[in-house]
Coordinates of C-alpha atoms in Angstrom, one line a residue:
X1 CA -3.3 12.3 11.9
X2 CA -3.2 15.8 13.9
X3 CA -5.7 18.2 14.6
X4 CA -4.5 21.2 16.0
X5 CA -6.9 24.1 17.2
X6 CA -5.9 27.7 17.8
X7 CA -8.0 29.3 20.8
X8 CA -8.9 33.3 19.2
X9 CA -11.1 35.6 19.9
X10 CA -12.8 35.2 23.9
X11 CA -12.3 31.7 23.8
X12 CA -13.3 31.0 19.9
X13 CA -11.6 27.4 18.4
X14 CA -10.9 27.8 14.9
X15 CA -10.3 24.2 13.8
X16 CA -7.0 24.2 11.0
X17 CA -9.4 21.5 8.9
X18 CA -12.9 22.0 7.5
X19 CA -13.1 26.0 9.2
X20 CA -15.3 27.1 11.5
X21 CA -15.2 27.6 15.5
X22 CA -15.8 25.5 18.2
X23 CA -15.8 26.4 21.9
X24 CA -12.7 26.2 23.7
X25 CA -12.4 22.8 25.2
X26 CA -12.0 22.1 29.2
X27 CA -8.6 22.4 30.3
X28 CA -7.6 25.7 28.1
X29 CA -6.8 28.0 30.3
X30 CA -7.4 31.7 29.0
X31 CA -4.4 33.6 27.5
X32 CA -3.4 36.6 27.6
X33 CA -3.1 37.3 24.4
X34 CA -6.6 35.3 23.2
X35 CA -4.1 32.8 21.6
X36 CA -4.0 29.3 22.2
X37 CA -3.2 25.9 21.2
X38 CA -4.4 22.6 21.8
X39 CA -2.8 19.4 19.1
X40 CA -5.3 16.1 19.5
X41 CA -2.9 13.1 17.7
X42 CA -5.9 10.7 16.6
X43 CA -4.0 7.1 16.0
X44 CA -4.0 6.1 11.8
X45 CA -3.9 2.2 10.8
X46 CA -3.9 1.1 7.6
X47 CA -5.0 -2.5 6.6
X48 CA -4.3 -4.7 3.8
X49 CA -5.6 -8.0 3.3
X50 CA -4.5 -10.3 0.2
X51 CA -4.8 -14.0 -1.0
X52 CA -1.8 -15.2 -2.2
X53 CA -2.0 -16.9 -5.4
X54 CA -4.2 -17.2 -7.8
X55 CA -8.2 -16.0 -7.1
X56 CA -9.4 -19.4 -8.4
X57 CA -7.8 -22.5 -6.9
X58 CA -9.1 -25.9 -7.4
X59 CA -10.7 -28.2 -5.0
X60 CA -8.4 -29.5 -2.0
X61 CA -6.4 -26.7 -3.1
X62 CA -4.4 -24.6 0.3
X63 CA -5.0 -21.3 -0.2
X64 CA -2.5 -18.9 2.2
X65 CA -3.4 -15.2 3.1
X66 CA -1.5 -12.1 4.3
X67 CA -3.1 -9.2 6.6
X68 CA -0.5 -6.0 6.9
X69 CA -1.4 -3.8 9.4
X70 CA 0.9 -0.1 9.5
X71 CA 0.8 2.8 11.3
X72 CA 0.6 5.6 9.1
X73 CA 0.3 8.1 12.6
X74 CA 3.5 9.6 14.1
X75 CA 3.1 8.2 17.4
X76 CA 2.7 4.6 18.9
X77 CA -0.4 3.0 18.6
X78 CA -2.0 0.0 19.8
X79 CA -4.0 -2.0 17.0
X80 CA -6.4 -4.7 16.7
X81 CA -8.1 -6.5 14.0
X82 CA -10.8 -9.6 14.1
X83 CA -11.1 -11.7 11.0
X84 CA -14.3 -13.6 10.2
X85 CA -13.5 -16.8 8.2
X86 CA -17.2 -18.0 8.5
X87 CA -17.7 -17.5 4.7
X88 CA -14.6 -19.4 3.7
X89 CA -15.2 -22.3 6.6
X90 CA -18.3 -23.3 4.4
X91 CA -16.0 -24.8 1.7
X92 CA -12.4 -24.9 2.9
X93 CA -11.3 -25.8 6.8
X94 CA -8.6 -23.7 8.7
X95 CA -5.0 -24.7 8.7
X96 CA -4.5 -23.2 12.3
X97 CA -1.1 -22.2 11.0
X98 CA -1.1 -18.7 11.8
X99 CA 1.4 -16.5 12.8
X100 CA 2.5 -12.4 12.9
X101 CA 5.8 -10.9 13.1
X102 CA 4.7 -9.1 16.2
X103 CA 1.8 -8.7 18.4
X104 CA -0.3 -12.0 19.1
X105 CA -2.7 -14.1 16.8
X106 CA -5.3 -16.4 18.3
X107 CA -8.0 -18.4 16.1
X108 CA -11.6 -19.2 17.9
X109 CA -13.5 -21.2 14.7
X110 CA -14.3 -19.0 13.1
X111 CA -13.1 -16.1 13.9
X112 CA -9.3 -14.9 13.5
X113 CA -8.2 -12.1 15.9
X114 CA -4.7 -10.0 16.4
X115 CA -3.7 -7.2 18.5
X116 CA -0.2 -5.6 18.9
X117 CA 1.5 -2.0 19.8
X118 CA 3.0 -0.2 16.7
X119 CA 5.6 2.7 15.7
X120 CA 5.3 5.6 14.0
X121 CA 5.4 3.8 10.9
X122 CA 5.8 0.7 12.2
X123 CA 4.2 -2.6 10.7
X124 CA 2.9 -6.3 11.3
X125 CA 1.9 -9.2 9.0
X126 CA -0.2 -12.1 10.4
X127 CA -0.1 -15.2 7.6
X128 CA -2.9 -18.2 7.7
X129 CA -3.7 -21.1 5.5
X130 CA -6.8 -23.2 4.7
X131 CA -7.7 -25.8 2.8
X132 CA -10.3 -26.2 0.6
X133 CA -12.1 -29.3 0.7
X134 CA -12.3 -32.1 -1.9
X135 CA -15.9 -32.4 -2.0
X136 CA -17.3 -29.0 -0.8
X137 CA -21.0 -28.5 -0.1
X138 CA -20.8 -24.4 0.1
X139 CA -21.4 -21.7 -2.7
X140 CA -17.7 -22.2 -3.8
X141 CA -16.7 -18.4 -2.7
X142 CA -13.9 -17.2 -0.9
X143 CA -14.8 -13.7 0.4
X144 CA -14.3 -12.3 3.3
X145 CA -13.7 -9.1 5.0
X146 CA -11.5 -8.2 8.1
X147 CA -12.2 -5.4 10.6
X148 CA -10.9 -3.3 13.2
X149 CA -12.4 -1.7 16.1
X150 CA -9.1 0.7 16.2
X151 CA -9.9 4.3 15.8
X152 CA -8.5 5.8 12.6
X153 CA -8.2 2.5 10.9
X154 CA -9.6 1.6 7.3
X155 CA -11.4 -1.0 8.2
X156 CA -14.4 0.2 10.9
X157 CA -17.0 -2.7 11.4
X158 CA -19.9 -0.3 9.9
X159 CA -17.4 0.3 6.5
X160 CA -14.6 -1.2 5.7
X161 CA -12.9 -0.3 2.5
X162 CA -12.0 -2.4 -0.6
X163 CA -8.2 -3.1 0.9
X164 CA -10.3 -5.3 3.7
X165 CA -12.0 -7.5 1.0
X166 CA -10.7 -10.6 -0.8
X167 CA -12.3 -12.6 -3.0
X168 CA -11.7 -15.7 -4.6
X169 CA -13.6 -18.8 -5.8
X170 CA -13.1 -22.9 -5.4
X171 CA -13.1 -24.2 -9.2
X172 CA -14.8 -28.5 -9.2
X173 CA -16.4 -30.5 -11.6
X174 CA -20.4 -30.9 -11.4
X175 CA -19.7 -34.4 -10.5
X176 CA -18.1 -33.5 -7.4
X177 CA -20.4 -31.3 -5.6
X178 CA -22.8 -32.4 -3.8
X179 CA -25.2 -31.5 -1.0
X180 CA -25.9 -32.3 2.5
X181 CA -29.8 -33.2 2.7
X182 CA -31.9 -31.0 3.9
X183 CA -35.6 -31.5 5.8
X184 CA -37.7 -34.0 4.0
X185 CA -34.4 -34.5 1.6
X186 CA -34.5 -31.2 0.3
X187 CA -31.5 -29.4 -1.1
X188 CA -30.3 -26.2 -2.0
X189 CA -30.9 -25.1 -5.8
X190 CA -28.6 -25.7 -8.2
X191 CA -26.8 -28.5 -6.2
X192 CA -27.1 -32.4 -7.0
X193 CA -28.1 -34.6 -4.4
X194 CA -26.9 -38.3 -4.3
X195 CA -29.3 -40.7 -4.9
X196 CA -28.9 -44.4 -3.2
X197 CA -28.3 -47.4 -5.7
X198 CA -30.7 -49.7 -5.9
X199 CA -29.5 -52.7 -3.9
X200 CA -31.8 -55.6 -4.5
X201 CA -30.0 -58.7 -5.4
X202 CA -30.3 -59.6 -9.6
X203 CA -30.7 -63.2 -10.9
X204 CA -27.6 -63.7 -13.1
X205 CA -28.4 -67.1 -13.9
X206 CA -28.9 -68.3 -17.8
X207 CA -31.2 -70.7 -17.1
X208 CA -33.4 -70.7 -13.8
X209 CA -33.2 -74.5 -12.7
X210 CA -36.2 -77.0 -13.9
X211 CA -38.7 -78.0 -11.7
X212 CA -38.0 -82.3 -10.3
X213 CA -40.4 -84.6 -11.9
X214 CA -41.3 -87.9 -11.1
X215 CA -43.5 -91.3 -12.5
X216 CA -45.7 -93.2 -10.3
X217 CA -43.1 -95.1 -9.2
X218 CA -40.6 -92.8 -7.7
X219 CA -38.6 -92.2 -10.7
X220 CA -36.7 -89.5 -11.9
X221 CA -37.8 -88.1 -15.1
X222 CA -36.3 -84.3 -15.3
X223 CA -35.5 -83.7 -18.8
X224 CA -36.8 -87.0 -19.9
X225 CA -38.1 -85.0 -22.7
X226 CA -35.4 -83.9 -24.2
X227 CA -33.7 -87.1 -24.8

């Protein structure tokens, strides 16, 4: 992006975009003939995050994921980007797989991070995995949103646009979620806590054994009865 201002008028800036004058910044000198130019390049970065794959994957499922960061400007830049997985970490676990075509990538659980020097139109892709788990105990979401502290960029901390964003979801059977216990074996709504099983041993005898009988004099007489 270039704004260029033209110094008219007794040191009057009339601004090429939007109108209007602004006072002639420090280190215009005055010109002859009122005229003067001063061109401000202000560094453009454009980035693209996308799951690869479908948006719904299945418990234990890998799901991989592509950030594309260009420089739209027509000068180098020098770009960074941070990438919060704390919303994913809940149901899946990091791979710490990832890689870019240039700059450097680091992972610090949770957080993703890259930072490079870029062309005039030059471009990098950073690539991670992670895996969801097999018995998840978070909302079963996949969103998350990367920023970037680089001037110009699409992705500002304060608003991002929709090309930070992805979503997704983790798709289990009712059976197979479960829930850490909370305090006083609370859990969170919705989610179904195991319950212990009963472990108190169970007679399986038919016939509990009969009681030994006896006559006066010391004889056996169990069942005597029944013959």
């Amino acid at each position: 992006m270039v704004w260029r201002w033209a110094w008219r008028d007794r040191g009057a800036l009339a601004a090429d975009r939007g109108g209007g004058s602004v006072p002639r910044p420090a280190g215009v000198p005055e010109d002859p003939d009122n005229t003067s130019t001063l061109v401000t390049t202000i560094p453009s970065v454009e980035i693209v995050k996308k799951q690869n794959g479908p948006p719904s994957v299945r418990a234990g499922a890998t799901v991989s994921c592509t950030i594309t960061v260009r420089n739209t400007g027509s000068a180098p830049t020098t770009a960074a980007f941070t990438d919060d997985l704390s919303r994913l970490l809940d149901d899946a676990a990091c791979d710490d797989d990832a890689t870019a075509t240039s700059g450097r990538v680091d992972y610090g659980e949770p957080v993703l991070s890259w930072e490079g020097t870029l062309a005039a139109g030059g471009s990098a892709t950073v690539e991670f995995s992670v895996t969801t788990d097999r018995r998840t105990f978070g909302d079963l979401r996949l969103d998350n949103t990367v920023t970037s502290p680089t001037p110009g960029s699409n992705c500002p901390t304060n608003h991002p646009d929709i090309r930070c964003t992805t979503h997704g979801t983790v798709i289990t059977k009712d059976k197979d979620k479960t829930a850490r216990p909370g305090p006083q074996g609370q859990t969170r709504p919705g989610v179904r806590q195991e319950r212990p099983v009963d472990a108190r041993p169970i007679d399986t005898r038919a016939c509990p054994a009969e009681p030994r009988k006896q006559d006066g004099q010391g004889n056996d007489l169990t069942g005597a009865d029944r013959r």
